[in-house]
mmCIF file of C-alpha atoms in Angstrom:
data_model
loop_
_atom_site.group_PDB
_atom_site.id
_atom_site.type_symbol
_atom_site.label_atom_id
_atom_site.label_comp_id
_atom_site.label_asym_id
_atom_site.label_seq_id
_atom_site.Cartn_x
_atom_site.Cartn_y
_atom_site.Cartn_z
ATOM 1 C CA UNK A 1 92.144 130.917 129.062
ATOM 2 C CA UNK A 2 91.290 129.977 125.513
ATOM 3 C CA UNK A 3 93.728 127.164 125.252
ATOM 4 C CA UNK A 4 91.430 124.389 126.450
ATOM 5 C CA UNK A 5 88.439 125.471 124.006
ATOM 6 C CA UNK A 6 91.042 125.494 121.155
ATOM 7 C CA UNK A 7 92.256 122.248 121.374
ATOM 8 C CA UNK A 8 88.785 120.817 121.782
ATOM 9 C CA UNK A 9 87.504 122.206 119.039
ATOM 10 C CA UNK A 10 90.832 121.142 116.880
ATOM 11 C CA UNK A 11 90.191 117.558 118.351
ATOM 12 C CA UNK A 12 86.537 117.859 117.203
ATOM 13 C CA UNK A 13 87.399 118.552 113.945
ATOM 14 C CA UNK A 14 90.532 116.159 113.700
ATOM 15 C CA UNK A 15 88.005 113.596 114.730
ATOM 16 C CA UNK A 16 85.643 114.527 112.232
ATOM 17 C CA UNK A 17 87.893 114.308 109.327
ATOM 18 C CA UNK A 18 89.116 110.995 110.393
ATOM 19 C CA UNK A 19 85.284 109.935 110.626
ATOM 20 C CA UNK A 20 84.734 110.817 106.590
ATOM 21 C CA UNK A 21 87.980 109.413 105.671
ATOM 22 C CA UNK A 22 87.405 105.926 107.319
ATOM 23 C CA UNK A 23 84.196 105.362 106.441
ATOM 24 C CA UNK A 24 85.045 106.308 102.831
ATOM 25 C CA UNK A 25 87.774 104.286 102.748
ATOM 26 C CA UNK A 26 85.925 101.354 103.969
ATOM 27 C CA UNK A 27 82.893 101.992 102.103
ATOM 28 C CA UNK A 28 85.195 102.213 98.363
ATOM 29 C CA UNK A 29 86.997 98.776 99.579
ATOM 30 C CA UNK A 30 84.530 96.932 101.088
ATOM 31 C CA UNK A 31 82.444 97.694 98.034
ATOM 32 C CA UNK A 32 85.126 96.694 96.006
ATOM 33 C CA UNK A 33 85.189 93.101 98.050
ATOM 34 C CA UNK A 34 82.041 92.484 97.587
ATOM 35 C CA UNK A 35 81.954 93.092 94.016
ATOM 36 C CA UNK A 36 84.621 90.510 93.477
ATOM 37 C CA UNK A 37 82.884 87.960 95.339
ATOM 38 C CA UNK A 38 79.912 88.639 93.153
ATOM 39 C CA UNK A 39 81.965 88.385 89.697
ATOM 40 C CA UNK A 40 83.821 85.252 91.067
ATOM 41 C CA UNK A 41 79.962 84.144 92.392
ATOM 42 C CA UNK A 42 78.517 84.529 88.629
ATOM 43 C CA UNK A 43 81.644 82.664 87.333
ATOM 44 C CA UNK A 44 80.719 79.444 89.518
ATOM 45 C CA UNK A 45 77.527 79.116 91.721
ATOM 46 C CA UNK A 46 78.122 75.347 91.891
ATOM 47 C CA UNK A 47 77.389 72.897 94.770
ATOM 48 C CA UNK A 48 81.323 72.947 95.756
ATOM 49 C CA UNK A 49 80.682 76.578 96.702
ATOM 50 C CA UNK A 50 78.770 75.926 99.539
ATOM 51 C CA UNK A 51 80.668 73.002 100.504
ATOM 52 C CA UNK A 52 84.340 74.953 100.473
ATOM 53 C CA UNK A 53 82.966 78.622 100.995
ATOM 54 C CA UNK A 54 84.955 81.405 99.826
ATOM 55 C CA UNK A 55 87.919 79.680 99.563
ATOM 56 C CA UNK A 56 87.248 77.785 96.845
ATOM 57 C CA UNK A 57 87.678 81.087 94.428
ATOM 58 C CA UNK A 58 91.256 80.984 95.586
ATOM 59 C CA UNK A 59 91.379 77.670 94.276
ATOM 60 C CA UNK A 60 89.503 77.948 91.217
ATOM 61 C CA UNK A 61 91.849 79.282 87.881
ATOM 62 C CA UNK A 62 88.768 81.279 86.543
ATOM 63 C CA UNK A 63 87.874 83.087 89.766
ATOM 64 C CA UNK A 64 91.708 83.261 91.510
ATOM 65 C CA UNK A 65 92.815 86.686 89.956
ATOM 66 C CA UNK A 66 89.056 88.104 90.426
ATOM 67 C CA UNK A 67 89.456 87.107 94.387
ATOM 68 C CA UNK A 68 93.062 87.981 94.507
ATOM 69 C CA UNK A 69 91.984 91.517 93.750
ATOM 70 C CA UNK A 70 89.286 91.669 96.234
ATOM 71 C CA UNK A 71 91.269 90.319 99.106
ATOM 72 C CA UNK A 72 93.790 92.979 98.160
ATOM 73 C CA UNK A 73 91.752 95.908 98.082
ATOM 74 C CA UNK A 74 89.847 94.885 101.532
ATOM 75 C CA UNK A 75 93.519 94.484 102.740
ATOM 76 C CA UNK A 76 94.677 98.011 101.846
ATOM 77 C CA UNK A 77 91.278 98.759 103.019
ATOM 78 C CA UNK A 78 91.401 97.256 106.376
ATOM 79 C CA UNK A 79 95.128 98.771 107.101
ATOM 80 C CA UNK A 80 94.166 101.756 106.366
ATOM 81 C CA UNK A 81 91.272 102.039 108.684
ATOM 82 C CA UNK A 82 93.530 100.508 111.361
ATOM 83 C CA UNK A 83 95.531 103.886 110.789
ATOM 84 C CA UNK A 84 92.783 106.158 110.885
ATOM 85 C CA UNK A 85 90.957 104.696 113.742
ATOM 86 C CA UNK A 86 95.037 104.616 115.450
ATOM 87 C CA UNK A 87 95.554 108.030 115.165
ATOM 88 C CA UNK A 88 91.790 109.120 116.363
ATOM 89 C CA UNK A 89 93.031 106.804 119.765
ATOM 90 C CA UNK A 90 90.874 104.091 118.993
ATOM 91 C CA UNK A 91 92.529 101.106 121.347
ATOM 92 C CA UNK A 92 95.132 98.986 120.216
ATOM 93 C CA UNK A 93 93.007 96.088 119.781
ATOM 94 C CA UNK A 94 90.530 97.403 117.257
ATOM 95 C CA UNK A 95 93.497 98.732 114.610
ATOM 96 C CA UNK A 96 95.906 95.995 115.488
ATOM 97 C CA UNK A 97 92.989 93.282 114.901
ATOM 98 C CA UNK A 98 92.076 95.247 111.218
ATOM 99 C CA UNK A 99 95.948 94.256 109.993
ATOM 100 C CA UNK A 100 95.946 90.836 111.452
ATOM 101 C CA UNK A 101 92.589 90.351 109.570
ATOM 102 C CA UNK A 102 93.867 92.246 106.388
ATOM 103 C CA UNK A 103 97.216 90.263 106.267
ATOM 104 C CA UNK A 104 95.233 86.605 106.748
ATOM 105 C CA UNK A 105 93.330 87.220 103.928
ATOM 106 C CA UNK A 106 96.406 87.298 101.928
ATOM 107 C CA UNK A 107 97.354 84.329 103.670
ATOM 108 C CA UNK A 108 94.340 82.307 103.077
ATOM 109 C CA UNK A 109 95.349 82.377 99.312
ATOM 110 C CA UNK A 110 98.966 81.644 99.757
ATOM 111 C CA UNK A 111 97.665 78.588 101.632
ATOM 112 C CA UNK A 112 95.147 76.499 99.207
ATOM 113 C CA UNK A 113 93.621 74.055 101.070
ATOM 114 C CA UNK A 114 93.329 71.455 98.370
ATOM 115 C CA UNK A 115 96.988 71.115 98.495
ATOM 116 C CA UNK A 116 97.774 68.608 101.436
ATOM 117 C CA UNK A 117 97.189 68.361 105.331
ATOM 118 C CA UNK A 118 99.554 71.022 105.994
ATOM 119 C CA UNK A 119 98.314 74.296 103.850
ATOM 120 C CA UNK A 120 94.451 72.512 104.780
ATOM 121 C CA UNK A 121 95.126 73.095 108.343
ATOM 122 C CA UNK A 122 97.156 76.113 107.879
ATOM 123 C CA UNK A 123 94.350 77.703 106.019
ATOM 124 C CA UNK A 124 91.829 76.480 108.323
ATOM 125 C CA UNK A 125 93.831 77.883 111.558
ATOM 126 C CA UNK A 126 94.251 81.052 109.534
ATOM 127 C CA UNK A 127 90.386 81.263 108.769
ATOM 128 C CA UNK A 128 89.122 80.480 112.268
ATOM 129 C CA UNK A 129 92.045 83.168 113.904
ATOM 130 C CA UNK A 130 90.794 85.774 111.678
ATOM 131 C CA UNK A 131 87.148 85.309 111.787
ATOM 132 C CA UNK A 132 87.829 85.352 116.199
ATOM 133 C CA UNK A 133 89.355 88.621 115.709
ATOM 134 C CA UNK A 134 86.941 89.912 113.729
ATOM 135 C CA UNK A 135 84.141 88.778 116.238
ATOM 136 C CA UNK A 136 86.197 90.386 118.626
ATOM 137 C CA UNK A 137 86.411 94.094 117.164
ATOM 138 C CA UNK A 138 82.727 93.908 116.581
ATOM 139 C CA UNK A 139 81.821 93.048 120.153
ATOM 140 C CA UNK A 140 84.192 95.876 121.237
ATOM 141 C CA UNK A 141 82.009 97.932 119.118
ATOM 142 C CA UNK A 142 78.664 97.050 120.801
ATOM 143 C CA UNK A 143 79.962 97.215 124.327
ATOM 144 C CA UNK A 144 80.966 101.376 123.089
ATOM 145 C CA UNK A 145 78.001 101.802 120.728
ATOM 146 C CA UNK A 146 75.216 100.215 121.702
ATOM 147 C CA UNK A 147 72.608 101.273 118.903
ATOM 148 C CA UNK A 148 70.270 98.899 116.725
ATOM 149 C CA UNK A 149 72.710 99.319 114.240
ATOM 150 C CA UNK A 150 75.482 98.111 115.467
ATOM 151 C CA UNK A 151 73.188 95.389 117.538
ATOM 152 C CA UNK A 152 71.666 94.373 113.997
ATOM 153 C CA UNK A 153 75.291 94.186 112.510
ATOM 154 C CA UNK A 154 76.712 92.093 115.293
ATOM 155 C CA UNK A 155 73.215 89.752 114.864
ATOM 156 C CA UNK A 156 73.854 89.313 111.455
ATOM 157 C CA UNK A 157 77.549 88.379 111.895
ATOM 158 C CA UNK A 158 76.970 85.897 114.738
ATOM 159 C CA UNK A 159 74.582 84.345 112.541
ATOM 160 C CA UNK A 160 76.639 83.929 109.480
ATOM 161 C CA UNK A 161 79.539 82.602 111.851
ATOM 162 C CA UNK A 162 76.909 79.826 113.516
ATOM 163 C CA UNK A 163 75.719 78.932 110.030
ATOM 164 C CA UNK A 164 79.505 78.464 109.038
ATOM 165 C CA UNK A 165 80.378 76.855 112.386
ATOM 166 C CA UNK A 166 77.489 74.416 111.412
ATOM 167 C CA UNK A 167 78.422 73.779 107.984
ATOM 168 C CA UNK A 168 81.983 72.467 108.762
ATOM 169 C CA UNK A 169 81.725 69.429 110.407
ATOM 170 C CA UNK A 170 80.959 66.565 108.106
ATOM 171 C CA UNK A 171 76.977 66.825 108.714
ATOM 172 C CA UNK A 172 76.012 66.977 105.271
ATOM 173 C CA UNK A 173 75.062 70.831 106.233
ATOM 174 C CA UNK A 174 76.730 72.687 103.246
ATOM 175 C CA UNK A 175 75.740 76.258 103.740
ATOM 176 C CA UNK A 176 79.261 77.683 104.389
ATOM 177 C CA UNK A 177 79.381 79.692 101.446
ATOM 178 C CA UNK A 178 76.126 81.366 102.575
ATOM 179 C CA UNK A 179 77.031 81.980 106.418
ATOM 180 C CA UNK A 180 80.816 83.257 105.250
ATOM 181 C CA UNK A 181 79.382 85.645 103.116
ATOM 182 C CA UNK A 182 76.746 86.975 106.152
ATOM 183 C CA UNK A 183 79.924 87.068 108.158
ATOM 184 C CA UNK A 184 81.346 88.985 106.096
ATOM 185 C CA UNK A 185 78.550 91.413 105.833
ATOM 186 C CA UNK A 186 78.156 91.925 108.948
ATOM 187 C CA UNK A 187 81.487 92.529 109.907
ATOM 188 C CA UNK A 188 81.845 95.117 107.430
ATOM 189 C CA UNK A 189 78.541 96.620 108.881
ATOM 190 C CA UNK A 190 80.020 97.024 111.920
ATOM 191 C CA UNK A 191 83.116 98.383 110.937
ATOM 192 C CA UNK A 192 81.481 101.711 108.997
ATOM 193 C CA UNK A 193 79.597 101.714 112.401
ATOM 194 C CA UNK A 194 82.835 102.485 114.018
ATOM 195 C CA UNK A 195 83.707 105.494 112.534
ATOM 196 C CA UNK A 196 80.741 106.907 114.235
ATOM 197 C CA UNK A 197 82.252 106.288 117.957
ATOM 198 C CA UNK A 198 84.433 108.836 116.600
ATOM 199 C CA UNK A 199 81.575 111.680 117.663
ATOM 200 C CA UNK A 200 81.170 110.136 120.848
ATOM 201 C CA UNK A 201 84.816 110.841 122.183
ATOM 202 C CA UNK A 202 84.819 113.797 124.668
ATOM 203 C CA UNK A 203 88.037 116.137 124.227
ATOM 204 C CA UNK A 204 90.667 113.986 125.894
ATOM 205 C CA UNK A 205 89.968 111.396 123.038
ATOM 206 C CA UNK A 206 88.379 108.947 125.584
ATOM 207 C CA UNK A 207 85.519 106.772 124.161
ATOM 208 C CA UNK A 208 82.252 107.228 125.618
ATOM 209 C CA UNK A 209 78.897 104.651 125.917
ATOM 210 C CA UNK A 210 76.618 105.438 123.384
ATOM 211 C CA UNK A 211 73.060 104.166 123.560
ATOM 212 C CA UNK A 212 70.545 103.799 120.485
ATOM 213 C CA UNK A 213 68.630 106.763 121.873
ATOM 214 C CA UNK A 214 71.820 109.188 122.354
ATOM 215 C CA UNK A 215 72.966 108.229 118.898
ATOM 216 C CA UNK A 216 69.399 109.885 117.444
ATOM 217 C CA UNK A 217 70.875 113.111 118.952
ATOM 218 C CA UNK A 218 73.447 113.167 116.425
ATOM 219 C CA UNK A 219 72.834 115.101 113.310
ATOM 220 C CA UNK A 220 72.897 112.895 110.139
ATOM 221 C CA UNK A 221 76.436 112.558 108.343
ATOM 222 C CA UNK A 222 76.857 112.064 104.373
ATOM 223 C CA UNK A 223 78.429 109.015 103.703
#
């Protein structure tokens, strides 16, 4: 008679452990990623950066090793996060999408946009696909956990996406780097919010919609 209760407690403990582990992985790897961006920006922040975006760091000899390390750490963090979310029962689109985004970072470095038309189109296609997958993951989060924090992260990501898209055509509107950084900040914010959805799962592992008011009922959790 106590079997379901015991199983339920085990599920809660497991999800709680995964929640904390996932959040720690994301915080460490995303901080490392944005630190590498900041380091690259300190080394070069000329006008070409706003024109070419983050991709410029992948073709500039002084910043290439740094951005490579940052991308590699980010990829490992996204892959590990996907494994954690998969084990917690999160939908396949999310954890598969995180793998796609992680791998796309390496593909972006392997296709320097300034090495001819083929590499340029391959680079742009990879970037667009990765960005759309990121947006899809965020939309799923907002549908699952509609709180002030998740919506704020989504708005930040969306604003960065609009700014980036407006900078791509030859409209003499060169804020691609700023838009891409905002987009990635919003996505990182939303990824961390995904970890809190594990608290809102029932004993069968099914996700439950959490509103902002309901989210406030949860006790604060140390990062």
